[in-house]
mmCIF file with all atom_site columns, C-alpha atoms in Angstrom:
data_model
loop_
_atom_site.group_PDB
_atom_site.id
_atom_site.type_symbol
_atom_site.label_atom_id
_atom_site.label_alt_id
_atom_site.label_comp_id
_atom_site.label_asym_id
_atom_site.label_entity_id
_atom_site.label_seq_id
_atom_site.pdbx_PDB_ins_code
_atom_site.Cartn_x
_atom_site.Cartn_y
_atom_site.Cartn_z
_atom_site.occupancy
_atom_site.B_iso_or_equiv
_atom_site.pdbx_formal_charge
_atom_site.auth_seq_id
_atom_site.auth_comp_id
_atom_site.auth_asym_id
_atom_site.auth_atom_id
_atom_site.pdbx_PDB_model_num
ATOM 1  C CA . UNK A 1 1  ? -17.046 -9.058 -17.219 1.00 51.00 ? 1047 UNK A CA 1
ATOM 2  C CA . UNK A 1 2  ? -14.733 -6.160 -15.615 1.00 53.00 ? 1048 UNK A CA 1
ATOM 3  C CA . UNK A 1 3  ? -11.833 -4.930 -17.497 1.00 55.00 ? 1049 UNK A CA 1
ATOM 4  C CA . UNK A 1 4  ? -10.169 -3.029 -14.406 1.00 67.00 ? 1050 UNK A CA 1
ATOM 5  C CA . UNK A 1 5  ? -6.454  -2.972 -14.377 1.00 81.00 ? 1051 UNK A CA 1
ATOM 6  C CA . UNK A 1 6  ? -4.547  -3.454 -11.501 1.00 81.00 ? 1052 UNK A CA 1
ATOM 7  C CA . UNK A 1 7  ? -1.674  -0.299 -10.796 1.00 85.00 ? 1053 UNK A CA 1
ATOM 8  C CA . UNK A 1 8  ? 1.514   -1.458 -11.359 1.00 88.00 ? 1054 UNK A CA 1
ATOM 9  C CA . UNK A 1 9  ? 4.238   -1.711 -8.161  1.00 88.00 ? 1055 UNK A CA 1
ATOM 10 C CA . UNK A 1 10 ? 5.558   1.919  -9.844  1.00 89.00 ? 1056 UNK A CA 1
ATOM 11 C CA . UNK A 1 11 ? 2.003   3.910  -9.590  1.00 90.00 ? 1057 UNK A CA 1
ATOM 12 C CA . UNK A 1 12 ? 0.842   2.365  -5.568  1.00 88.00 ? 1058 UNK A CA 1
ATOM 13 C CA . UNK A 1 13 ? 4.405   3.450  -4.541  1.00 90.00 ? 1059 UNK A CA 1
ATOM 14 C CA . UNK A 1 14 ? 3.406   6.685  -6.995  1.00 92.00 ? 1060 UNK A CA 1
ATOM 15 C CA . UNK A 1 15 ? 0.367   7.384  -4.883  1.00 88.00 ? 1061 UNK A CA 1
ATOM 16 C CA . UNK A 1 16 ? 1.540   6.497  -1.558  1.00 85.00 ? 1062 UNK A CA 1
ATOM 17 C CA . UNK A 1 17 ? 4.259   9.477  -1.710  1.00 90.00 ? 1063 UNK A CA 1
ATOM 18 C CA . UNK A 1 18 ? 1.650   11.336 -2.782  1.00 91.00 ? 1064 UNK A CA 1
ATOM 19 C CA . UNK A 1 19 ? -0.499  10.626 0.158   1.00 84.00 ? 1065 UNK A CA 1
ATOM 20 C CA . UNK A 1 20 ? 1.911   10.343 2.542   1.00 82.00 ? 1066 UNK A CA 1
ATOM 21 C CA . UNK A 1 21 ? 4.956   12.265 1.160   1.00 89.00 ? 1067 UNK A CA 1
ATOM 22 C CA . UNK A 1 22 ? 7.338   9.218  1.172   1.00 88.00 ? 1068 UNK A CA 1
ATOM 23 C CA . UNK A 1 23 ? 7.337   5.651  1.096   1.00 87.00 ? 1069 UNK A CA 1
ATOM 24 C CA . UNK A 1 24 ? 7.808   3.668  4.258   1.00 85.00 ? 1070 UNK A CA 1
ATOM 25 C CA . UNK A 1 25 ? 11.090  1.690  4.211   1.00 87.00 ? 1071 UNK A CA 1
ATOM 26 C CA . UNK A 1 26 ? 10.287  -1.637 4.428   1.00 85.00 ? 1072 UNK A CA 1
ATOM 27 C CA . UNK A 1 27 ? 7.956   -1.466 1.978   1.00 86.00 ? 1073 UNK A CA 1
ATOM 28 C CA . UNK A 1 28 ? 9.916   0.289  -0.675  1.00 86.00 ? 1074 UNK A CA 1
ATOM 29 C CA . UNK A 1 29 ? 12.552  -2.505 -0.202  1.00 87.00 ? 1075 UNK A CA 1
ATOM 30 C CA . UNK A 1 30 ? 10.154  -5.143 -0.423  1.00 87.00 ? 1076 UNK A CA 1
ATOM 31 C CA . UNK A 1 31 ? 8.891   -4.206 -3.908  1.00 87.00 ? 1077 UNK A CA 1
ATOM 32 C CA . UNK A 1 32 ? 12.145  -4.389 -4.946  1.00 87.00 ? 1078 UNK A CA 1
ATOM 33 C CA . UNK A 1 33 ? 11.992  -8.105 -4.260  1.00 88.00 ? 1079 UNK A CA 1
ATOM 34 C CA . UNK A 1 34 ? 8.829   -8.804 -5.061  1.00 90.00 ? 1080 UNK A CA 1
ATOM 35 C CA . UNK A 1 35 ? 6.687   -6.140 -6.860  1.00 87.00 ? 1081 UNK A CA 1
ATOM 36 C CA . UNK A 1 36 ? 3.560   -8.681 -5.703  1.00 87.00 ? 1082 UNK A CA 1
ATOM 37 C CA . UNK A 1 37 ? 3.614   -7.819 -2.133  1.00 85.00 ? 1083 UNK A CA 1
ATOM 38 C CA . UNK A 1 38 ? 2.559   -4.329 -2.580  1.00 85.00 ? 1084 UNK A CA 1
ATOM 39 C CA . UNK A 1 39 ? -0.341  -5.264 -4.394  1.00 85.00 ? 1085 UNK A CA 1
ATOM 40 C CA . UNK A 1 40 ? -1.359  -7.755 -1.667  1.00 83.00 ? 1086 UNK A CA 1
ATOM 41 C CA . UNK A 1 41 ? -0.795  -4.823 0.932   1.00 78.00 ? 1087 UNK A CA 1
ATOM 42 C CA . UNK A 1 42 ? -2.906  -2.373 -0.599  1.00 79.00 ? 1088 UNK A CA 1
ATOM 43 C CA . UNK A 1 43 ? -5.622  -5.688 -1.105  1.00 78.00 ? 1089 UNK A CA 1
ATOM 44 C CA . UNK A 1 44 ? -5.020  -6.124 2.284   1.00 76.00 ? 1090 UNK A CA 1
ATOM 45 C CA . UNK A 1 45 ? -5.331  -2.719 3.551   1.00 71.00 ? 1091 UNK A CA 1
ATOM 46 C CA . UNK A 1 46 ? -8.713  -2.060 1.896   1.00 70.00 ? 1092 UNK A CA 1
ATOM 47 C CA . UNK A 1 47 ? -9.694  -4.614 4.774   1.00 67.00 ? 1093 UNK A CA 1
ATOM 48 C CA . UNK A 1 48 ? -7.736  -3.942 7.560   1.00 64.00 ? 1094 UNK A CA 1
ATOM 49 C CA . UNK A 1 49 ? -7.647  0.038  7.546   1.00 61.00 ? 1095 UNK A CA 1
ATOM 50 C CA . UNK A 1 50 ? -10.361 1.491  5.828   1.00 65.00 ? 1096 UNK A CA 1
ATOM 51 C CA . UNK A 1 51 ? -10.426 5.406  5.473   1.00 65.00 ? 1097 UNK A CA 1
ATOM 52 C CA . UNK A 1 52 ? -12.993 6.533  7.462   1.00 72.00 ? 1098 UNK A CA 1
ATOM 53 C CA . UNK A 1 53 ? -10.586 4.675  10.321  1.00 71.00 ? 1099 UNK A CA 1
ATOM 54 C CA . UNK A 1 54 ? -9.592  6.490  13.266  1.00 74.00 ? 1100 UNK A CA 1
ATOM 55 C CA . UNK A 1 55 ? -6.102  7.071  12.446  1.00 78.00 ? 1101 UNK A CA 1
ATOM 56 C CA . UNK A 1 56 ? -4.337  8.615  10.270  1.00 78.00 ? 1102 UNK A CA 1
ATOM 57 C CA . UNK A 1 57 ? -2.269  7.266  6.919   1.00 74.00 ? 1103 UNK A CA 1
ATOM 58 C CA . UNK A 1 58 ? 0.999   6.869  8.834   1.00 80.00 ? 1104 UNK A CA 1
ATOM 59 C CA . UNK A 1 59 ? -0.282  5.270  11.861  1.00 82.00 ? 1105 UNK A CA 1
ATOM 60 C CA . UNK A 1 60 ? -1.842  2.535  9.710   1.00 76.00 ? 1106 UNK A CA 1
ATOM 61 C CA . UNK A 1 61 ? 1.278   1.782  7.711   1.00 77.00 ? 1107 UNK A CA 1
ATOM 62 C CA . UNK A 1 62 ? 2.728   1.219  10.636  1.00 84.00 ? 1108 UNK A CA 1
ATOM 63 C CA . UNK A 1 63 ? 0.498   -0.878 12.489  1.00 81.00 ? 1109 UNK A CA 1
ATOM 64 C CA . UNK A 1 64 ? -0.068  -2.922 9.543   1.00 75.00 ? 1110 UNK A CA 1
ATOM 65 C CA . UNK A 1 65 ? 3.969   -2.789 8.978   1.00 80.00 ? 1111 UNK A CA 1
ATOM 66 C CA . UNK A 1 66 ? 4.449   -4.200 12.809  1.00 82.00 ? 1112 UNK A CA 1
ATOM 67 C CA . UNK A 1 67 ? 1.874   -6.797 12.596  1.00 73.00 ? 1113 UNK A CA 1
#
């Protein structure tokens, strides 16, 4: 059996600055009203937008953002 942790809402936010050097907007404000979507968006995003992707951090936030 695994004993990963999952980050808290405060350390994805953490490491998306880091990466990116802010937050996006919307997602920021939708922690605030539930810290379980930004868990589900970085799920999501392993998926969706892998690394090795053709674009760049921003670009993907955004695309994944409009859809």
């Amino acid at each position: 059996m695994s004993n990963t942790t999952t980050p808290t809402a405060h350390e994805l936010l953490a490491k998306m600055r880091a990466g990116m050097g802010r937050v996006p907007a919307a997602i920021e404000k939708s922690t605030v009203v539930d810290e379980s979507l930004i868990q589900e968006h970085m799920r999501s995003r392993m998926y969706a937008m892998p690394q090795e992707g053709a674009l760049d951090e921003q670009t993907r936030v955004l695309v994944y953002l409009a859809a």
